Amino acid sequence: METLPKKGPYRQALAAIRRINQSRIFIISFGIVIIILLIWRIVVVARQTPFPPQYWAFQIINGLVLGGVYALVALGYTMVYGILFMINFAHGEVMMMGGFAGFFTLQLLTTLGWTEGSPYLSALSILLVIAAGMIVSVLTGVALERIAYRPLRTAPRLVPLISAIGASFFLQYSALRIFGVTPHNYRKPELISGGWAIGETGIFVTRTGVFIFVTSILMMIGLFLIVKRSKMGRAMRAVAEDKEIASLMGVDIDKVIAFTFALGSALAGAGGVMFGFHNTVMRFNTGFIPGLKAFTAAVLGGIGNIPGAMFGSLLLGVIEALGPSALGVPTEYKDVIAFSILVLVLIFRPTGLLGEVLTEKKA
Amino acid sequence: MYLKDGIRGGLITFGIILFLNLLGLPLTAESSIVPIFTVLVGLFALLLLRSRAGQERSLLNASVNGLLIGIINGIGLVIVTYIFARMQANAIRVNQVFAQILPEHTGALAGLTKAEVLAGESIWPGMTKIAVLFAIAGLVGGASIRFFTEKGRKRMDSISASSFGHYTVLILPLVFFALFLSLRIKGVKIGGAEENILGLLLIFLFVSAALFALRAARPGKEQIALSIVFLILLVAIPQLTDLFQNAVLGAVAIFVVMGVGLNVVVGYAGLLNLGYVAFFGIGAYTFGLLSAPESYVLVTLPAFNGVTFWIGLPIAILVGVITGILLVIPVLSMRGDYLAIVTLGFGEIIRLLLLNLRDYTGGPGGVLNIPSPIVFGVDFGNPKGILYLGIIFSGIVAFITIRLRDSRLGRSWIALREDEDVAQAMGINLVAVKLLAFATGAAFAAGAGALYASRQVNIFPDNFSLLVSIDVLCLIIIGGLGSIEGIVLGSIALIGLPEILRSVNEYRIVAFGALLVLMMILRPEGLLPSVRHQRELRGEEMTEPVTSSD
């Protein structure tokens, strides 16, 4: 070692490389290889089977709509994580319960004849369906927090996670028993079926899609205002920052956490109804995979970060819609693509796309 | 006189009774539903009114509150049943919303037949009986609180601490085994048609009691003697059991192997892995593709024909380890929940690949006709043989794990779990240690997968869903994280018991979910915890060094 000169470009470069963690270099090169392979594959597929631009536009619109639904669910994950640092594994089931409540309300209103004919009555019934979904989800979410999570607040992290897994199974299979195995089909009101063709471009936009996207965006704006402007929102941010100090400042921690669950569950309930309108079918396990995806989206955007969850969800929706055709693989691979994107993002930005650098305590 | 507890308890209990109603318990239990609900009301009265530390409830207070709980439940159930009965009599189909609320359901509660309910027959005679029974049950439940006071608890503790209690614990497993043997005597008919279920239950009790006895035995001669006796009995069990019992025990053994592997990753190294099934699936598919006659590998490469169990198994383990390392390298720098979600993603990716790579894995059609393992010319391709292999596998992996735990590597894992940064500062190579933890876990899971493949004969992608990962994680946590005896107990509780409870299979997962939540609240350290974890979760300081028996 002493024989080498102390200075000089070669020596400096060597030292710089040594300073970076060796495993980090390996990981990054691994990621770069994967990205090169992906781009190569996309180019090859694009040259073999060129889709018309309308197709891509249509897929992007689809992706944004699905992303809007994911965002409603992802926000609940991210808010709970931001405050308690736990994965609320049962959040997808909270969404499912909202979806069921919405379904039965819709059935009732259809029998009463509200959903056809008068557009005002129809709009009112859609609002009622969403409200029913939100109310049931809030009740489920708050009960969940009270029974399954609150007694475990000081326990090591694995304990509430297992409790959440248990609650998730409990809710899923209770729903299976109580509501039966037959799939429940959402019947869309006339107001939100059909769609518009945009000019001569050949792009078709469904009314359901527009409705879902607009409602999701409105709800997200509402949430943003609550968190940023209201007193409770300020308390939430304070608790997320530091529970002990917040409680010293007179914030009622239990109340704030219950409120966070209620807020997240309300969005999830709306998400459940949207998912019902989007997928038309509601089953006991409908919440599971979307819940997983929404969590992925929240991690993608940087968990604990509200704009990150919105951005991550929209991005995930678009990637899922475009991925299979861009890579020339069957659509069954869309889940593989979603999870692979998650892994890739975490390799390069372990904190997510918009995430702050979490301290040891939070990570 | 405080009636608040009674009203609160009554509403909670009624919520639970109503939930059980919606789940359709009266439909399943039919005429025995009334006693079941009555006992439940009594039990809840007892549980909800039990005295808290420092304030004993007087007998009068407890009885009155208990009575209140019973009355609230009685009235509530009568009202709900009345509403449903009226709707059904008026031909409103309640079961379009609540699938289990059928006329038979109402009939089971009120003691009527389906036709009588539909005809609008009065439910009052049956429901009045239920209301009176509930009130009595609440009263009795509340009043019997006197038997569960501090004094009574202390008496129980002193019994179990005495030498009499000590030897009872040691002898108990032998009693269960003797009972099991008595079932085998010709002419003795206990349990009738359910004899094999009863036998299985006794074996489970024997194994569980043996684990507790080994824990309670004094180290030294007593422990060694007991271990030898239990080992001999354990080896004898597969000879004494029938086909069904062996099949269930075989599944339990396979899950023990997986549990031990995941325990290394989660329990020792503290790395939460939710995609553990990936390695199980890779092991099973590698083994299956190498040995099944119509598989892709054997059809394209006939040279592989004639791969025996002893060659297929190491290859499966090797492939499992290699994929384990490859999958984990990119996520090594993540910690906590990020790691959990990424591994969960891996588990799903592997399953989806198995499902969609039709040309190689057979897609949804799976790999068929995997030959039975033949070891030294003996065919192990029956439940008994698989059970023996399972016991041998479990023994080997348990031995390896115990030796690893007490080695330098094991101490590094525990240091890693306690605090990653401090561990690194102490000179532990985090990358190597984490990789070794994942590789060990993957190796065990792949071995279990190979055994599973030869047990199942035909394997399908759906055998390797996320549920398996969650099952394994739950069984090591229910048994007690970091404790090998706990894994056996957890595997019996989560894999074995559901087989016994086949008749209530529909409620299995609901009950399982509720139990997980309850367990985490009441006993987070598991049934048979390791000493270290128990202290950690109870918030006690480590005042004395933990012996290696944890």
GROMACS .gro file of C-alpha atoms in nm, chain A residues 64-328:
model
  265
   64LEU     CA    1  -5.556   0.627  -1.462
   65VAL     CA    2  -5.905   0.513  -1.364
   66LEU     CA    3  -5.773   0.203  -1.191
   67GLY     CA    4  -5.501   0.415  -1.034
   68GLY     CA    5  -5.769   0.645  -0.892
   69VAL     CA    6  -5.930   0.348  -0.716
   70TYR     CA    7  -5.594   0.229  -0.587
   71ALA     CA    8  -5.521   0.578  -0.459
   72LEU     CA    9  -5.834   0.584  -0.243
   73VAL     CA   10  -5.721   0.263  -0.074
   74ALA     CA   11  -5.351   0.348  -0.068
   75LEU     CA   12  -5.416   0.670   0.124
   76GLY     CA   13  -5.552   0.468   0.417
   77TYR     CA   14  -5.240   0.252   0.425
   78THR     CA   15  -5.009   0.545   0.406
   79MET     CA   16  -5.185   0.751   0.675
   80VAL     CA   17  -5.190   0.462   0.921
   81TYR     CA   18  -4.830   0.383   0.843
   82GLY     CA   19  -4.734   0.745   0.884
   83ILE     CA   20  -4.878   0.751   1.235
   84LEU     CA   21  -4.838   0.399   1.375
   85PHE     CA   22  -4.561   0.257   1.152
   86MET     CA   23  -4.763  -0.057   1.099
   87ILE     CA   24  -4.902  -0.221   0.787
   88ASN     CA   25  -5.277  -0.231   0.829
   89PHE     CA   26  -5.305  -0.565   0.655
   90ALA     CA   27  -5.683  -0.568   0.691
   91HIS     CA   28  -5.732  -0.242   0.504
   92GLY     CA   29  -5.827  -0.424   0.183
   93GLU     CA   30  -6.103  -0.596   0.379
   94VAL     CA   31  -6.228  -0.261   0.509
   95MET     CA   32  -6.262  -0.166   0.145
   96MET     CA   33  -6.445  -0.492   0.071
   97MET     CA   34  -6.698  -0.426   0.348
   98GLY     CA   35  -6.766  -0.083   0.199
   99GLY     CA   36  -6.812  -0.243  -0.140
  100PHE     CA   37  -7.071  -0.484   0.001
  101ALA     CA   38  -7.259  -0.209   0.182
  102GLY     CA   39  -7.265  -0.009  -0.140
  103PHE     CA   40  -7.390  -0.312  -0.329
  104PHE     CA   41  -7.687  -0.371  -0.099
  105THR     CA   42  -7.779  -0.003  -0.099
  106LEU     CA   43  -7.765  -0.004  -0.478
  107GLN     CA   44  -7.990  -0.313  -0.485
  108LEU     CA   45  -8.240  -0.142  -0.258
  109LEU     CA   46  -8.241   0.180  -0.461
  110THR     CA   47  -8.273  -0.011  -0.789
  111THR     CA   48  -8.578  -0.194  -0.650
  112LEU     CA   49  -8.723   0.142  -0.549
  113GLY     CA   50  -8.661   0.261  -0.905
  114TRP     CA   51  -8.439   0.554  -0.812
  115THR     CA   52  -8.149   0.466  -1.038
  116GLU     CA   53  -8.339   0.495  -1.368
  117GLY     CA   54  -8.521   0.790  -1.514
  118SER     CA   55  -8.473   1.120  -1.336
  119PRO     CA   56  -8.103   1.219  -1.345
  120TYR     CA   57  -8.131   1.404  -1.014
  121LEU     CA   58  -8.269   1.101  -0.833
  122SER     CA   59  -8.010   0.887  -1.005
  123ALA     CA   60  -7.727   1.116  -0.896
  124LEU     CA   61  -7.866   1.117  -0.543
  125SER     CA   62  -7.878   0.738  -0.536
  126ILE     CA   63  -7.515   0.718  -0.648
  127LEU     CA   64  -7.421   0.954  -0.366
  128LEU     CA   65  -7.621   0.742  -0.122
  129VAL     CA   66  -7.442   0.427  -0.238
  130ILE     CA   67  -7.104   0.589  -0.182
  131ALA     CA   68  -7.216   0.723   0.156
  132ALA     CA   69  -7.333   0.377   0.267
  133GLY     CA   70  -7.000   0.226   0.164
  134MET     CA   71  -6.812   0.496   0.353
  135ILE     CA   72  -7.021   0.459   0.670
  136VAL     CA   73  -6.985   0.081   0.692
  137SER     CA   74  -6.614   0.104   0.618
  138VAL     CA   75  -6.565   0.367   0.888
  139LEU     CA   76  -6.744   0.147   1.140
  140THR     CA   77  -6.533  -0.153   1.040
  141GLY     CA   78  -6.209   0.042   1.043
  142VAL     CA   79  -6.268   0.207   1.379
  143ALA     CA   80  -6.380  -0.121   1.539
  144LEU     CA   81  -6.070  -0.286   1.395
  145GLU     CA   82  -5.847  -0.025   1.552
  146ARG     CA   83  -6.024  -0.044   1.886
  147ILE     CA   84  -6.025  -0.425   1.913
  148ALA     CA   85  -5.724  -0.551   1.722
  149TYR     CA   86  -5.466  -0.273   1.724
  150ARG     CA   87  -5.510  -0.043   2.023
  151PRO     CA   88  -5.413  -0.301   2.289
  152LEU     CA   89  -5.094  -0.370   2.092
  153ARG     CA   90  -4.970  -0.018   2.043
  154THR     CA   91  -4.657  -0.062   2.252
  155ALA     CA   92  -4.584  -0.419   2.140
  156PRO     CA   93  -4.297  -0.507   1.902
  157ARG     CA   94  -4.379  -0.455   1.535
  158LEU     CA   95  -4.441  -0.816   1.445
  159VAL     CA   96  -4.726  -0.846   1.696
  160PRO     CA   97  -4.969  -0.592   1.544
  161LEU     CA   98  -4.883  -0.724   1.198
  162ILE     CA   99  -4.993  -1.074   1.294
  163SER     CA  100  -5.302  -0.930   1.458
  164ALA     CA  101  -5.377  -0.746   1.134
  165ILE     CA  102  -5.335  -1.065   0.932
  166GLY     CA  103  -5.574  -1.238   1.169
  167ALA     CA  104  -5.827  -0.957   1.136
  168SER     CA  105  -5.796  -0.973   0.759
  169PHE     CA  106  -5.880  -1.345   0.754
  170PHE     CA  107  -6.158  -1.293   1.003
  171LEU     CA  108  -6.326  -1.025   0.795
  172GLN     CA  109  -6.281  -1.207   0.464
  173TYR     CA  110  -6.425  -1.536   0.573
  174SER     CA  111  -6.697  -1.377   0.784
  175ALA     CA  112  -6.806  -1.195   0.470
  176LEU     CA  113  -6.795  -1.526   0.283
  177ARG     CA  114  -7.027  -1.685   0.541
  178ILE     CA  115  -7.257  -1.390   0.596
  179PHE     CA  116  -7.305  -1.273   0.239
  180GLY     CA  117  -7.267  -1.612   0.073
  181VAL     CA  118  -7.042  -1.743  -0.204
  182THR     CA  119  -7.240  -1.616  -0.503
  183PRO     CA  120  -7.067  -1.315  -0.662
  184HIS     CA  121  -7.260  -0.992  -0.613
  185ASN     CA  122  -7.292  -0.804  -0.940
  186TYR     CA  123  -7.309  -0.426  -0.937
  187ARG     CA  124  -7.575  -0.301  -1.175
  188LYS     CA  125  -7.464   0.040  -1.301
  189PRO     CA  126  -7.725   0.316  -1.298
  190GLU     CA  127  -7.802   0.455  -1.640
  191LEU     CA  128  -7.636   0.782  -1.547
  192ILE     CA  129  -7.288   0.631  -1.540
  193SER     CA  130  -7.309   0.365  -1.811
  194GLY     CA  131  -7.213   0.422  -2.169
  195GLY     CA  132  -6.952   0.680  -2.268
  196TRP     CA  133  -6.829   0.934  -2.516
  197ALA     CA  134  -6.611   0.905  -2.826
  198ILE     CA  135  -6.362   1.191  -2.844
  199GLY     CA  136  -6.393   1.353  -3.189
  200GLU     CA  137  -6.242   1.163  -3.477
  201THR     CA  138  -5.957   1.012  -3.276
  202GLY     CA  139  -6.140   0.689  -3.209
  203ILE     CA  140  -6.073   0.711  -2.837
  204PHE     CA  141  -6.366   0.602  -2.625
  205VAL     CA  142  -6.408   0.728  -2.270
  206THR     CA  143  -6.653   0.547  -2.046
  207ARG     CA  144  -6.876   0.748  -1.815
  208THR     CA  145  -6.792   0.513  -1.528
  209GLY     CA  146  -6.426   0.585  -1.579
  210VAL     CA  147  -6.475   0.962  -1.576
  211PHE     CA  148  -6.702   0.935  -1.273
  212ILE     CA  149  -6.451   0.720  -1.081
  213PHE     CA  150  -6.155   0.939  -1.168
  214VAL     CA  151  -6.328   1.266  -1.087
  215THR     CA  152  -6.470   1.137  -0.760
  216SER     CA  153  -6.132   1.000  -0.654
  217ILE     CA  154  -5.960   1.328  -0.730
  218LEU     CA  155  -6.227   1.523  -0.540
  219MET     CA  156  -6.192   1.294  -0.239
  220MET     CA  157  -5.817   1.327  -0.245
  221ILE     CA  158  -5.845   1.705  -0.252
  222GLY     CA  159  -6.086   1.682   0.040
  223LEU     CA  160  -5.844   1.465   0.234
  224PHE     CA  161  -5.559   1.699   0.154
  225LEU     CA  162  -5.757   1.993   0.290
  226ILE     CA  163  -5.850   1.804   0.607
  227VAL     CA  164  -5.491   1.706   0.674
  228LYS     CA  165  -5.341   2.044   0.590
  229ARG     CA  166  -5.604   2.290   0.711
  230SER     CA  167  -5.816   2.144   0.990
  231LYS     CA  168  -5.723   2.128   1.356
  232MET     CA  169  -5.754   1.751   1.358
  233GLY     CA  170  -5.525   1.734   1.055
  234ARG     CA  171  -5.265   1.937   1.240
  235ALA     CA  172  -5.297   1.701   1.535
  236MET     CA  173  -5.250   1.407   1.299
  237ARG     CA  174  -4.932   1.554   1.161
  238ALA     CA  175  -4.808   1.624   1.509
  239VAL     CA  176  -4.869   1.266   1.619
  240ALA     CA  177  -4.695   1.136   1.308
  241GLU     CA  178  -4.398   1.351   1.393
  242ASP     CA  179  -4.364   1.248   1.757
  243LYS     CA  180  -4.631   1.082   1.967
  244GLU     CA  181  -4.490   1.170   2.307
  245ILE     CA  182  -4.433   1.537   2.238
  246ALA     CA  183  -4.775   1.563   2.075
  247SER     CA  184  -4.941   1.420   2.383
  248LEU     CA  185  -4.745   1.662   2.600
  249MET     CA  186  -4.887   1.942   2.387
  250GLY     CA  187  -5.238   1.830   2.473
  251VAL     CA  188  -5.319   1.613   2.173
  252ASP     CA  189  -5.541   1.316   2.257
  253ILE     CA  190  -5.343   1.038   2.087
  254ASP     CA  191  -5.621   0.777   2.099
  255LYS     CA  192  -5.868   1.015   1.942
  256VAL     CA  193  -5.626   1.118   1.667
  257ILE     CA  194  -5.543   0.759   1.580
  258ALA     CA  195  -5.912   0.663   1.573
  259PHE     CA  196  -5.977   0.965   1.350
  260THR     CA  197  -5.696   0.858   1.116
  261PHE     CA  198  -5.847   0.513   1.086
  262ALA     CA  199  -6.190   0.664   1.026
  263LEU     CA  200  -6.056   0.892   0.754
  264GLY     CA  201  -5.860   0.616   0.581
  265SER     CA  202  -6.154   0.378   0.606
  266ALA     CA  203  -6.396   0.632   0.463
  267LEU     CA  204  -6.175   0.667   0.156
  268ALA     CA  205  -6.140   0.288   0.136
  269GLY     CA  206  -6.519   0.252   0.153
  270ALA     CA  207  -6.558   0.493  -0.137
  271GLY     CA  208  -6.282   0.298  -0.310
  272GLY     CA  209  -6.477  -0.023  -0.255
  273VAL     CA  210  -6.785   0.123  -0.422
  274MET     CA  211  -6.572   0.255  -0.710
  275PHE     CA  212  -6.411  -0.085  -0.745
  276GLY     CA  213  -6.759  -0.236  -0.758
  277PHE     CA  214  -6.860  -0.002  -1.040
  278HIS     CA  215  -6.531  -0.062  -1.219
  279ASN     CA  216  -6.515  -0.441  -1.186
  280THR     CA  217  -6.893  -0.491  -1.159
  281VAL     CA  218  -6.843  -0.788  -0.926
  282MET     CA  219  -6.797  -0.803  -0.549
  283ARG     CA  220  -6.671  -1.112  -0.370
  284PHE     CA  221  -6.546  -1.189  -0.022
  285ASN     CA  222  -6.185  -1.181  -0.141
  286THR     CA  223  -6.226  -0.878  -0.366
  287GLY     CA  224  -6.037  -0.662  -0.118
  288PHE     CA  225  -5.728  -0.873  -0.092
  289ILE     CA  226  -5.539  -0.824  -0.418
  290PRO     CA  227  -5.640  -0.457  -0.463
  291GLY     CA  228  -5.535  -0.404  -0.101
  292LEU     CA  229  -5.197  -0.555  -0.178
  293LYS     CA  230  -5.167  -0.343  -0.491
  294ALA     CA  231  -5.265  -0.031  -0.303
  295PHE     CA  232  -5.001  -0.103  -0.045
  296THR     CA  233  -4.750  -0.154  -0.325
  297ALA     CA  234  -4.857   0.181  -0.465
  298ALA     CA  235  -4.814   0.346  -0.128
  299VAL     CA  236  -4.463   0.202  -0.096
  300LEU     CA  237  -4.390   0.304  -0.454
  301GLY     CA  238  -4.472   0.665  -0.376
  302GLY     CA  239  -4.296   0.659  -0.041
  303ILE     CA  240  -4.497   0.526   0.247
  304GLY     CA  241  -4.619   0.771   0.506
  305ASN     CA  242  -4.639   1.041   0.242
  306ILE     CA  243  -4.986   1.144   0.120
  307PRO     CA  244  -4.902   1.297  -0.221
  308GLY     CA  245  -4.666   1.003  -0.270
  309ALA     CA  246  -4.952   0.756  -0.230
  310MET     CA  247  -5.163   0.942  -0.488
  311PHE     CA  248  -4.876   0.963  -0.735
  312GLY     CA  249  -4.767   0.603  -0.677
  313SER     CA  250  -5.120   0.473  -0.729
  314LEU     CA  251  -5.175   0.655  -1.057
  315LEU     CA  252  -4.832   0.541  -1.175
  316LEU     CA  253  -4.900   0.181  -1.076
  317GLY     CA  254  -5.238   0.186  -1.250
  318VAL     CA  255  -5.082   0.312  -1.574
  319ILE     CA  256  -4.792   0.067  -1.558
  320GLU     CA  257  -5.033  -0.219  -1.502
  321ALA     CA  258  -5.245  -0.117  -1.797
  322LEU     CA  259  -4.954  -0.056  -2.035
  323GLY     CA  260  -4.707  -0.318  -1.913
  324PRO     CA  261  -4.842  -0.640  -2.063
  325SER     CA  262  -4.883  -0.497  -2.415
  326ALA     CA  263  -4.556  -0.307  -2.401
  327LEU     CA  264  -4.365  -0.618  -2.301
  328GLY     CA  265  -4.566  -0.845  -2.526
   0.00000   0.00000   0.00000
